[in-house]
Amino acid sequence: MLLSVPLSALSRVGQSTAQSLKKLGLETVQDLLFYFPFRYDDFSQSTPIDKIEAGQNVSISGTIEMIQNKRSAKQRRQLTEALISDESGMIKAIWFNQPFITQNLKPGDLVSLAGKTAESYGQLTIVSPQYEKVGANGALIHTQGLVPVYHLNADFSQKQLRFLIKQAIDAADKIEEWLPEKILKDLHLMSLSDAVRQTHFPKDFEEAQIARQRIGFGELFLRQLRAQSLKQQIKHKQAPKIEFQEILTRRFVQSLPFTLTAGQKQAAWEILQDINRNAPMSRLLEGDVGSGKTVVAAMALFNAAINKYQGALMAPTEILASQHYKSLLDLLGSFNVKLALLTGNQTEANFALPKSKNARREHIIQEAEIIIGTQALIQDYNIPKLALVIVDEQHRFGVRQRQKLQQSSVSLWPHFLSMTATPIPRSLALSIYGNLDLSLIKELPKNRKAIITKIIAEEQREQAYIFLRQQIESGRQAFIICPLVEESDKLGVKSATAEYKRLQADIFPDIAIGLIHGRLKSNDKEKVMKEFAEGKIKILVATAVVEVGVDVPNASAMLIEGAERFGLAQLHQFRGRVGRGPHQSYCLLLTSKEQLNPNTAERLQALSKYNDGLSLAKIDLKLRGAGDLYGLIQSGFPELRIASLFDYEMIKKAQKAAEDLISSDPELSAYPLIKAKLQTEAETEAHLE
Ligand code: ADP
Ligand code: MG
């Protein structure tokens, strides 16, 4: 079988199955073989029935004594019930809405079942197990040994997919090896053909592990190659030299209402030196929530402006863009710098703008020295003297986006700075962004007091409100975060809109409350944020829109409803909205006991114990497992399907191998397969935008 064979040629793949496969991105045998399982269930031991207990994952072998379809009285669901026996005992099996099973399995058949057990009405039952007849043609692939488990949509069962992969697996022989022989040998990696085969059908965990290492290495190696070759390309590009303006910069620093931390000074110095060159800067500025990255960005943008160039600051949301605009107005307003805000709905500037929308935009693009906006927008314009681009919290800002910006500026590459609060360790940052230099702000400003975080049960709700009231009465402000915008009857989750009404009517009738969520028009958002920043609104009821960046130093308390529904990283970001000024701040995590499973409890406890992002990231990693930290994979690295970003050893090896290859053959002319792969990836990325 060839790798290019369409899946419709496989047995039992009709029109509709082919359609469902396509939804998973699977059209050819090759696609199927590279659709890897994300975990394995271990059914290598079949358990004697009398040894089984409720709540276990088991694999059993036995004879079907009885099997029949039923209709469940209450829910009108189709049930299939069977009794299975072995030498030791008897167990019940049930399936839901799969009446056809009685066509396949008949009394007297020898079967192998795998699934989870439960106790129902005092009887031990195996629920919706995978099943397979023993002695039917071929080996058992579904229920014995390690069983691969794939990400699937509702159209498909694990069993169907495994059946298809089994049919196609011999085509793995035809997979071309693209890693250079020397690398395979030096690093003791298996061939790609073998690795693909073993990833789907490993004998044991060790085999699975070895195979996955080979595939994971390939992914990391390609990623490193891309980063390195980009580094090479950029190295020879010209960038506008932004000369360091010592006197004005000093004056700016003196004008601040605080002294810079050592970390801020160091980072600013690294950046200012970088942009004072003809080679484009590629730098990542990493600092925990509240560490003061904005003022560092402002110093660099200020220098660009004094040099008669333009600088752009891009934020992920409109709210954040307009916050940044205000912060920069505060910081730079008295320095005679032309600042402007440019988002889908807003155009503002500290210099005169024409009336019509398009004319305003055009005027900003031409005249502003510093433009603050959302990413998409700024990219759509040709900013004539763009010399410095700073992006805040956007992991997907990659090569292609940079190229676009480059085309928009004369023929020079702008300097590039990416800012993030995601606490990735240095080695990891280098592996992800192999082409970026790194600046770290390690400390928070000294005036900060650690935020006191407490888990609050539903019964303590009244006390929590009393506490908020005290905070307001002593002059502070508060946030109340709700998981949803609108009420969801199904989940009983607090919605911001309903909660806002209730609080204003019943709990705080005498206090000014505001409401903000993603579905408000941007003018309204703007107005609410302004009133909150000015202290007119005392309590802001909000959804996740306040997650990043919002900066109101007078806010000292936050109450998070349904805290169990948010991830650790998100909670840490929320909490970062308080404790930004000199006041002791508080974060109350409201959660009902019923919602607290051990994992959630541990997550919330971690938050009450630790104030820094790095400790939390480590705990998050422990609770969620590698590869999913802060949703890194989903948010920015689709090319890593198997590799773990936390396998430092492997990352280092991939980095070294990529460096060696690029330095020996910068054009990769001796490696057409690798070149083609890089090309395909670049195209895929372009396609994803
Ligand atoms: P982040 O790194 O999360 O973007 P910001 O730049 O928004 O943090 O800064 C958070 C707050 O700390 C702002 O109100 C800012 O004015 C203030 N700030 C920044 N640097 C210092 C400092 N060195 N000392 C005291 N406050 C500072
Ligand atoms: Mg920020």
XYZ file of C-alpha atoms and ligand atoms in Angstrom:
717
model
C 0.000 0.000 0.000
C 1.307 3.441 -0.909
C 1.349 6.339 1.517
C -0.623 8.440 -0.930
C -3.571 6.028 -1.056
C -6.771 7.842 -0.088
C -8.437 6.480 3.014
C -11.609 5.795 1.076
C -9.726 2.862 -0.439
C -9.508 1.107 2.916
C -12.029 -1.511 3.858
C -15.087 -0.209 5.742
C -14.471 3.371 4.742
C -17.521 4.657 2.934
C -18.414 8.200 1.950
C -19.498 9.317 5.387
C -16.562 7.726 7.186
C -14.194 9.377 4.734
C -15.917 12.658 5.478
C -15.494 12.202 9.223
C -11.842 11.299 8.756
C -11.381 14.449 6.763
C -12.693 16.455 9.700
C -9.784 15.072 11.685
C -7.469 16.181 8.909
C -7.008 12.632 7.656
C -7.206 12.001 3.947
C -4.418 9.641 3.020
C -2.710 6.623 4.501
C 0.196 8.883 5.323
C -2.035 11.239 7.349
C -3.410 8.282 9.232
C 0.000 6.884 10.108
C 1.096 10.241 11.437
C -1.996 10.592 13.576
C -0.418 9.541 16.847
C -2.076 8.328 20.022
C -1.854 10.728 22.950
C -1.790 7.975 25.549
C -1.928 4.237 26.032
C -4.136 2.162 28.239
C -2.457 -0.804 29.765
C -4.579 -3.873 29.407
C -1.660 -6.238 29.317
C -2.919 -8.283 32.210
C -6.314 -9.815 32.137
C -7.755 -9.965 35.595
C -9.674 -12.946 36.965
C -13.236 -11.745 37.411
C -13.370 -12.500 41.134
C -10.381 -10.198 41.706
C -12.058 -7.172 40.153
C -13.178 -4.232 42.249
C -15.268 -1.196 41.413
C -13.507 1.801 39.881
C -10.692 -0.103 38.173
C -9.513 -0.177 34.590
C -9.483 -3.835 33.753
C -9.079 -6.262 30.953
C -10.916 -9.555 31.222
C -11.314 -12.656 29.091
C -14.361 -14.853 29.331
C -17.398 -16.371 27.746
C -20.627 -14.579 27.013
C -23.376 -16.270 29.004
C -26.192 -13.964 28.039
C -26.579 -10.792 25.981
C -29.641 -8.652 25.243
C -30.852 -5.185 24.342
C -33.052 -3.257 26.727
C -34.551 0.141 27.070
C -33.748 1.951 30.284
C -36.973 2.959 31.997
C -36.154 6.532 32.950
C -33.907 7.899 30.318
C -35.237 5.970 27.348
C -31.737 5.004 26.424
C -30.886 1.837 24.571
C -28.963 -0.484 26.817
C -27.101 -3.625 25.948
C -26.471 -5.944 28.879
C -24.289 -9.019 28.937
C -23.045 -11.490 31.491
C -19.473 -12.676 31.093
C -17.955 -15.553 32.997
C -14.494 -17.011 33.492
C -13.281 -19.789 35.756
C -13.397 -17.482 38.747
C -16.725 -15.745 38.463
C -19.226 -13.680 36.545
C -19.537 -9.982 35.766
C -22.083 -7.801 34.063
C -21.202 -5.584 31.114
C -23.313 -2.717 29.795
C -23.169 -0.522 26.724
C -25.321 2.481 25.884
C -26.956 3.147 22.532
C -25.034 0.465 20.685
C -27.754 -2.126 20.037
C -25.764 -3.559 17.125
C -23.415 -5.188 19.602
C -25.899 -8.028 19.910
C -25.301 -8.706 16.221
C -21.595 -9.180 16.850
C -21.493 -10.928 20.169
C -23.554 -14.050 20.819
C -23.866 -16.257 23.856
C -21.019 -18.759 23.872
C -18.551 -16.403 22.204
C -15.153 -16.061 23.819
C -14.457 -12.377 24.308
C -11.877 -10.033 25.617
C -13.191 -6.855 27.259
C -11.396 -3.773 28.495
C -12.852 -0.865 30.387
C -13.707 0.680 33.682
C -15.712 -1.023 36.389
C -18.393 0.480 38.572
C -20.884 -0.734 41.068
C -24.474 -0.319 40.033
C -27.321 -1.476 42.262
C -24.843 -3.512 44.255
C -23.654 -5.369 41.207
C -20.149 -5.090 39.783
C -20.397 -3.911 36.198
C -17.950 -3.144 33.452
C -19.213 -0.030 31.688
C -18.987 0.560 27.927
C -15.967 -1.684 27.560
C -13.928 -2.128 24.416
C -14.691 -5.609 23.217
C -13.257 -8.133 20.884
C -13.941 -11.727 20.015
C -11.094 -14.037 20.838
C -10.082 -16.478 18.161
C -11.566 -14.364 15.429
C -9.174 -13.605 12.597
C -5.952 -11.851 13.478
C -4.443 -10.630 16.662
C -6.271 -8.779 19.348
C -5.562 -5.094 18.909
C -8.204 -3.435 21.007
C -8.098 -5.070 24.374
C -4.786 -6.777 24.980
C -1.436 -5.260 25.788
C -0.987 -1.541 25.395
C -3.942 0.020 23.699
C -3.317 3.329 21.932
C -5.841 6.096 22.590
C -6.367 8.859 20.035
C -7.960 12.279 20.105
C -11.219 11.784 18.262
C -14.434 13.588 17.557
C -17.865 12.172 18.162
C -18.126 10.593 14.718
C -15.587 7.981 15.522
C -14.815 5.297 18.015
C -11.316 4.392 19.148
C -12.007 0.970 17.848
C -12.812 2.112 14.331
C -9.686 4.201 14.139
C -7.479 1.411 15.401
C -9.024 -0.917 12.873
C -8.098 1.496 10.078
C -4.576 2.044 11.323
C -4.077 -1.688 11.566
C -4.989 -1.972 7.894
C -2.608 0.782 6.906
C 0.296 0.066 9.207
C 2.384 -1.906 6.695
C 2.670 1.205 4.577
C 4.951 2.518 7.324
C 7.747 0.685 5.471
C 7.448 3.270 2.718
C 8.032 6.266 4.963
C 11.172 8.033 3.891
C 13.811 8.714 6.479
C 14.641 12.387 6.526
C 16.980 12.625 9.472
C 20.626 12.420 8.411
C 22.184 9.029 9.030
C 24.847 10.488 11.262
C 22.310 12.004 13.640
C 20.394 8.742 13.854
C 23.573 6.909 14.657
C 25.065 9.391 17.072
C 21.870 9.745 19.053
C 20.808 6.096 18.835
C 17.468 6.900 17.291
C 15.344 4.333 15.487
C 14.212 4.751 11.893
C 11.059 6.723 11.255
C 9.272 3.700 9.773
C 9.856 1.648 12.872
C 9.001 4.529 15.129
C 5.653 5.115 13.437
C 4.766 1.436 13.651
C 5.747 1.174 17.288
C 4.014 4.353 18.292
C 0.691 2.898 17.227
C 1.216 -0.658 18.390
C 3.912 -0.909 21.024
C 4.455 -4.125 22.910
C 5.004 -2.265 26.150
C 5.581 1.221 27.504
C 9.282 1.003 26.866
C 8.764 0.383 23.163
C 6.287 3.220 23.033
C 8.736 5.489 24.773
C 11.628 4.751 22.414
C 9.465 5.240 19.359
C 8.040 8.502 20.644
C 11.493 9.791 21.404
C 12.454 9.377 17.796
C 9.398 11.243 16.572
C 9.669 13.909 19.250
C 13.294 14.482 18.401
C 12.340 15.066 14.778
C 9.837 17.730 15.793
C 12.256 19.556 18.058
C 15.022 19.313 15.504
C 12.870 20.932 12.822
C 11.808 23.655 15.208
C 15.395 24.378 16.070
C 16.396 24.377 12.412
C 13.740 26.945 11.656
C 14.768 29.170 14.523
C 18.420 28.931 13.582
C 17.951 29.541 9.922
C 15.808 32.543 10.730
C 18.563 33.771 12.957
C 20.951 33.382 10.043
C 18.669 35.229 7.669
C 18.064 38.093 10.055
C 21.693 38.382 10.958
C 22.452 39.940 7.619
C 19.445 42.245 7.516
C 19.756 45.928 8.135
C 17.828 47.627 10.879
C 17.508 51.306 11.668
C 20.021 52.290 14.304
C 18.243 53.900 17.234
C 20.855 55.951 18.968
C 20.798 55.907 22.720
C 19.650 59.306 23.953
C 21.313 59.419 27.269
C 20.232 62.805 28.558
C 16.569 62.476 27.676
C 16.417 58.890 28.860
C 17.896 59.938 32.170
C 15.386 62.725 32.439
C 12.611 60.252 31.722
C 13.788 57.922 34.465
C 13.970 60.817 36.900
C 10.427 61.825 36.028
C 9.030 58.471 37.200
C 7.168 58.391 40.506
C 9.286 55.398 41.526
C 12.821 54.123 41.133
C 13.382 51.355 38.620
C 14.190 47.923 39.972
C 17.567 46.413 39.164
C 15.860 43.997 36.788
C 14.109 46.803 34.924
C 17.374 48.728 34.566
C 19.221 45.688 33.328
C 16.521 44.781 30.810
C 16.211 48.364 29.575
C 19.959 48.564 29.155
C 20.090 45.338 27.140
C 17.305 46.554 24.901
C 18.679 50.050 24.390
C 22.057 48.622 23.445
C 20.465 46.173 21.046
C 18.508 48.786 19.144
C 21.551 51.012 18.961
C 22.856 48.714 16.218
C 22.228 48.075 12.567
C 21.361 44.432 13.193
C 17.705 43.845 14.041
C 17.061 43.087 17.702
C 15.159 39.857 18.425
C 14.524 39.782 22.104
C 12.116 38.328 24.625
C 11.408 40.318 27.784
C 10.123 38.053 30.481
C 8.859 39.315 33.829
C 6.141 38.145 36.155
C 2.794 39.871 36.331
C 3.338 43.333 37.843
C 7.107 43.385 37.399
C 6.849 46.601 35.386
C 7.514 45.682 31.781
C 5.524 48.601 30.408
C 7.935 51.238 31.579
C 10.830 49.320 30.015
C 8.922 49.203 26.740
C 8.265 52.924 27.082
C 11.977 53.685 27.354
C 12.735 51.867 24.132
C 9.806 53.463 22.283
C 10.821 56.870 23.590
C 14.306 56.415 22.150
C 12.846 55.432 18.788
C 10.701 58.571 18.809
C 13.566 60.910 19.680
C 15.506 59.400 16.796
C 12.643 60.484 14.499
C 11.540 56.943 13.879
C 8.211 55.303 14.676
C 7.579 52.588 17.228
C 4.577 50.303 17.671
C 3.259 48.542 20.756
C 0.817 45.730 20.063
C -1.572 44.289 22.607
C -3.753 41.194 22.418
C -7.017 43.018 23.229
C -8.557 46.437 22.724
C -8.910 47.006 26.458
C -5.263 46.371 26.944
C -4.281 48.532 23.999
C -6.167 51.467 25.414
C -4.665 50.838 28.857
C -1.215 50.879 27.341
C -2.081 54.067 25.533
C -3.035 55.700 28.807
C 0.031 54.400 30.613
C 2.276 55.756 27.895
C 0.468 59.083 27.933
C 1.169 59.259 31.658
C 4.776 58.271 31.244
C 5.672 60.213 28.103
C 3.006 62.872 27.809
C 5.240 65.618 29.119
C 8.078 64.750 26.758
C 6.524 66.077 23.613
C 6.109 62.691 21.966
C 3.302 62.076 19.478
C 1.291 59.132 20.784
C -1.713 57.462 19.187
C -4.125 54.618 19.828
C -5.279 52.564 16.868
C -7.673 49.631 17.246
C -10.616 48.233 15.320
C -12.925 50.758 16.952
C -10.736 53.483 18.332
C -8.497 56.188 17.056
C -7.092 58.628 19.563
C -3.992 60.733 19.762
C -2.353 63.457 21.786
C -2.182 65.574 18.627
C -4.949 66.847 16.361
C -6.674 64.296 14.144
C -9.033 64.859 11.218
C -12.751 63.959 11.483
C -13.307 61.030 9.144
C -12.362 57.578 10.294
C -10.089 56.706 7.404
C -8.376 60.059 7.399
C -7.726 59.704 11.135
C -6.073 56.357 10.628
C -3.962 57.552 7.780
C -2.926 60.584 9.796
C -1.894 58.404 12.741
C 0.135 56.109 10.537
C 1.997 59.021 9.033
C 2.364 61.306 12.026
C 2.426 59.345 15.278
C 5.804 58.560 16.741
C 4.448 55.824 18.959
C 1.395 53.816 17.870
C -0.383 51.561 20.337
C -2.863 49.095 18.922
C -4.017 45.583 18.402
C -1.829 43.315 16.377
C -4.046 42.628 13.403
C -4.602 46.279 12.855
C -1.090 47.533 12.936
C -0.073 44.760 10.588
C -2.548 45.933 8.022
C -0.894 49.292 7.676
C 2.255 50.535 6.132
C 3.975 52.435 8.878
C 6.586 54.397 6.969
C 9.307 54.817 9.567
C 8.664 51.794 11.721
C 11.879 50.999 13.579
C 10.747 49.163 16.693
C 7.937 46.697 17.263
C 6.965 45.523 20.720
C 4.341 42.824 21.200
C 2.769 42.135 24.573
C 1.698 38.588 25.470
C 1.441 37.071 22.042
C 3.135 33.774 21.540
C 2.067 33.332 17.993
C 3.939 36.308 16.733
C 6.380 34.510 14.529
C 8.535 34.743 11.515
C 5.780 35.495 9.072
C 4.327 38.340 11.068
C 7.739 39.884 11.295
C 8.232 39.576 7.595
C 4.975 41.383 6.987
C 6.063 44.274 9.158
C 9.349 44.376 7.374
C 7.661 44.776 4.030
C 5.701 47.658 5.378
C 8.750 49.571 6.395
C 11.084 51.007 3.805
C 13.581 48.230 3.357
C 14.817 47.918 6.883
C 13.818 45.318 9.424
C 12.358 46.861 12.552
C 13.796 45.831 15.903
C 11.587 43.342 17.648
C 10.749 42.838 21.310
C 8.263 40.328 22.658
C 7.032 40.676 26.250
C 5.559 37.905 28.337
C 4.598 37.113 31.909
C 4.608 33.389 31.196
C 7.265 32.123 33.539
C 9.244 29.891 31.306
C 12.691 28.957 32.558
C 15.595 30.286 30.550
C 16.538 27.017 28.911
C 12.967 26.414 27.906
C 12.583 29.905 26.514
C 15.646 29.369 24.390
C 14.249 26.145 23.082
C 10.925 27.632 22.177
C 12.249 30.849 20.778
C 15.679 29.617 19.691
C 16.166 32.799 17.716
C 15.402 35.281 20.486
C 17.723 36.744 23.094
C 16.316 36.860 26.555
C 15.986 39.601 29.174
C 14.575 38.670 32.553
C 13.082 40.913 35.207
C 13.399 38.708 38.239
C 12.047 40.896 41.028
C 8.859 42.809 41.673
C 8.997 46.489 42.669
C 9.840 46.863 46.329
C 6.660 48.602 47.373
C 4.657 45.448 46.755
C 3.149 43.465 49.568
C 2.442 39.822 48.900
C -1.217 39.372 48.029
C -3.127 37.439 50.676
C -5.092 34.707 48.946
C -7.840 32.716 50.641
C -10.148 29.944 49.579
C -13.692 30.838 50.600
C -16.594 28.410 50.856
C -20.096 29.308 49.760
C -21.170 29.601 53.440
C -18.672 32.433 53.918
C -20.048 34.493 51.057
C -21.687 37.052 53.380
C -18.430 37.588 55.237
C -16.635 38.062 51.953
C -19.082 40.842 51.019
C -18.573 42.496 54.402
C -14.858 42.368 53.784
C -15.186 43.951 50.334
C -17.317 46.691 51.824
C -14.623 47.449 54.390
C -12.046 47.720 51.638
C -14.235 50.154 49.693
C -14.930 52.186 52.803
C -11.226 52.552 53.474
C -10.865 54.061 50.018
C -9.882 51.025 47.950
C -11.583 49.352 44.961
C -12.445 45.759 44.142
C -12.952 43.294 41.306
C -15.503 40.501 41.242
C -14.703 37.966 38.538
C -17.406 35.680 37.115
C -16.869 32.788 34.758
C -19.562 33.678 32.211
C -21.234 36.658 30.596
C -24.769 35.317 30.465
C -26.490 32.972 32.858
C -26.171 29.370 31.874
C -29.065 27.431 33.327
C -27.318 24.154 32.792
C -24.241 24.781 34.838
C -25.535 27.104 37.504
C -22.393 29.141 36.994
C -22.392 32.774 38.052
C -22.685 35.081 35.109
C -21.304 38.566 35.196
C -24.490 40.230 33.971
C -26.829 38.592 36.479
C -24.341 38.960 39.288
C -23.897 42.629 38.540
C -27.647 43.211 38.803
C -27.967 41.198 41.966
C -25.034 42.861 43.715
C -26.211 46.327 42.849
C -29.799 45.661 43.927
C -29.324 43.477 47.003
C -25.809 43.625 48.370
C -24.199 46.963 47.555
C -27.105 49.298 46.705
C -25.135 52.275 47.994
C -21.904 51.555 46.129
C -21.121 52.333 42.486
C -20.714 49.072 40.599
C -19.607 48.639 36.995
C -19.839 45.732 34.596
C -17.373 44.761 31.910
C -17.239 41.770 29.594
C -16.085 40.886 26.127
C -19.437 41.451 24.447
C -19.731 45.109 25.365
C -19.137 47.624 22.609
C -15.667 49.015 22.799
C -16.892 52.507 23.641
C -18.758 51.105 26.608
C -15.799 49.044 27.740
C -13.715 52.132 27.441
C -16.111 54.181 29.521
C -16.355 51.594 32.290
C -12.593 51.123 32.478
C -12.099 54.863 32.610
C -14.558 55.267 35.462
C -12.962 52.426 37.352
C -9.471 53.838 36.828
C -10.695 57.230 38.044
C -12.213 55.656 41.119
C -15.808 56.553 40.224
C -16.712 52.892 40.017
C -15.789 51.124 43.233
C -16.535 47.522 42.340
C -15.958 46.160 38.877
C -17.825 42.965 37.986
C -15.934 41.366 35.142
C -15.357 38.262 33.072
C -11.997 37.005 31.895
C -11.491 40.222 29.895
C -9.533 41.620 32.823
C -7.162 38.723 32.652
C -4.161 40.487 31.227
C -2.640 43.839 31.784
C -5.369 45.901 33.405
C -3.641 48.277 35.773
C -5.563 50.077 38.516
C -3.186 50.348 41.486
C -5.907 51.461 43.903
C -7.738 48.132 43.518
C -6.872 45.985 46.515
C -9.391 43.182 46.591
C -10.583 40.566 44.186
C -13.312 38.002 44.603
C -13.269 35.184 42.061
C -16.552 33.301 41.646
C -16.365 29.648 40.632
C -12.610 29.705 41.066
C -12.427 25.994 40.334
C -13.382 26.684 36.741
C -10.220 28.596 35.940
C -6.735 27.277 35.305
C -3.811 28.161 37.491
C -2.168 30.466 34.997
C -5.383 32.347 34.449
C -6.024 32.726 38.180
C -2.532 34.070 38.629
C -3.150 36.604 35.869
C -6.471 37.662 37.446
C -4.871 38.050 40.804
C -2.163 40.187 39.247
C -4.813 42.915 38.797
C -4.574 43.665 42.511
C -1.473 44.271 44.586
C -0.191 46.746 42.029
C 0.075 49.632 44.458
C 1.289 50.122 48.025
C -1.892 48.728 49.633
C -2.136 45.305 51.170
C -4.228 43.338 48.686
C -6.469 40.304 48.905
C -7.705 37.634 46.562
C -10.702 35.534 47.601
C -11.288 32.308 45.711
C -14.927 31.393 46.039
C -15.729 27.789 45.412
C -18.330 25.322 46.559
C -17.161 22.129 48.168
C -19.022 19.930 45.691
C -16.904 21.282 42.872
C -13.636 20.545 44.601
C -11.916 17.400 43.471
C -8.461 16.775 44.942
C -6.714 18.155 41.893
C -8.696 21.396 41.955
C -8.196 21.760 45.670
C -4.468 21.415 45.227
C -4.515 24.019 42.478
C -6.325 26.577 44.608
C -4.149 25.835 47.610
C -1.061 26.395 45.502
C -2.416 29.797 44.627
C -2.953 30.714 48.249
C 0.528 29.553 49.094
C 2.590 31.043 46.263
C 2.622 34.524 44.821
C 5.072 34.018 41.983
C 4.377 32.648 38.559
C 7.309 30.299 38.421
C 6.364 28.273 41.498
C 2.820 28.101 40.186
C 3.984 26.962 36.770
C 5.912 24.126 38.366
C 2.870 22.998 40.290
C 0.706 23.341 37.237
C 3.133 21.141 35.388
C 2.940 18.525 38.111
C -0.854 18.573 38.162
C -1.431 18.620 34.458
C 1.511 16.719 33.073
C 4.126 17.896 30.639
C 3.259 19.296 27.299
C 0.248 21.222 28.431
C 1.800 23.861 30.643
C -0.105 27.086 30.317
C -1.628 25.691 27.178
C 1.633 26.388 25.401
C 1.111 23.748 22.801
C -2.381 24.835 21.884
C -1.497 28.474 21.816
C 1.588 28.495 19.781
C 3.316 25.332 18.829
C 1.140 23.172 16.631
C 4.212 21.514 15.151
C 5.007 19.750 18.397
C 2.661 16.831 18.576
C 4.753 14.426 20.538
C 7.795 16.235 21.813
C 7.733 17.552 25.329
C 8.868 21.093 25.863
C 10.202 19.959 29.197
C 12.540 17.309 27.986
C 15.607 19.495 28.367
C 18.026 16.735 27.433
C 16.255 16.146 24.170
C 15.912 19.845 23.466
C 19.619 20.378 23.958
C 20.438 17.512 21.655
C 18.103 18.849 18.993
C 19.575 22.311 19.344
C 23.114 21.055 18.978
C 22.268 18.842 16.015
C 20.532 21.755 14.285
C 23.459 24.092 14.910
C 25.902 21.581 13.508
C 23.837 21.009 10.420
C 23.233 24.687 9.679
C 26.858 25.623 10.158
C 28.074 22.817 7.918
C 25.453 23.455 5.233
C 23.636 26.790 5.676
C 21.486 26.297 2.583
C 20.737 22.664 3.449
C 21.553 21.810 -0.172
C 22.611 18.303 0.737
C 19.323 17.742 2.574
C 16.452 18.257 0.150
C 14.032 16.304 2.343
C 14.655 18.535 5.323
C 14.381 21.603 3.166
C 11.041 20.441 1.845
C 9.821 19.781 5.371
C 10.741 23.256 6.527
C 9.000 24.670 3.489
C 5.816 22.727 4.252
C 5.831 23.912 7.826
C 6.222 27.514 6.795
C 3.264 27.094 4.461
C 1.181 25.470 7.154
C 1.914 28.347 9.449
C 0.925 30.841 6.790
C -2.263 28.891 6.321
C -3.108 29.027 10.010
C -3.178 32.802 10.104
P 3.577 44.172 33.877
O 5.002 43.727 33.894
O 2.660 43.155 34.458
O 3.137 44.633 32.509
P 3.196 46.931 34.543
O 4.185 47.452 33.590
O 1.757 47.065 34.165
O 3.495 45.426 34.878
O 3.467 47.592 35.965
C 2.649 47.331 37.066
C 2.531 48.548 37.959
O 3.759 48.771 38.639
C 2.214 49.823 37.237
O 1.276 50.547 37.994
C 3.545 50.548 37.185
O 3.371 51.932 37.152
C 4.173 50.105 38.474
N 5.643 50.074 38.477
C 6.442 49.763 37.441
N 7.733 49.791 37.820
C 7.755 50.117 39.132
C 8.797 50.306 40.102
N 10.076 50.149 39.781
N 8.437 50.640 41.361
C 7.131 50.793 41.686
N 6.102 50.634 40.833
C 6.410 50.290 39.564
Mg 1.757 44.261 31.097
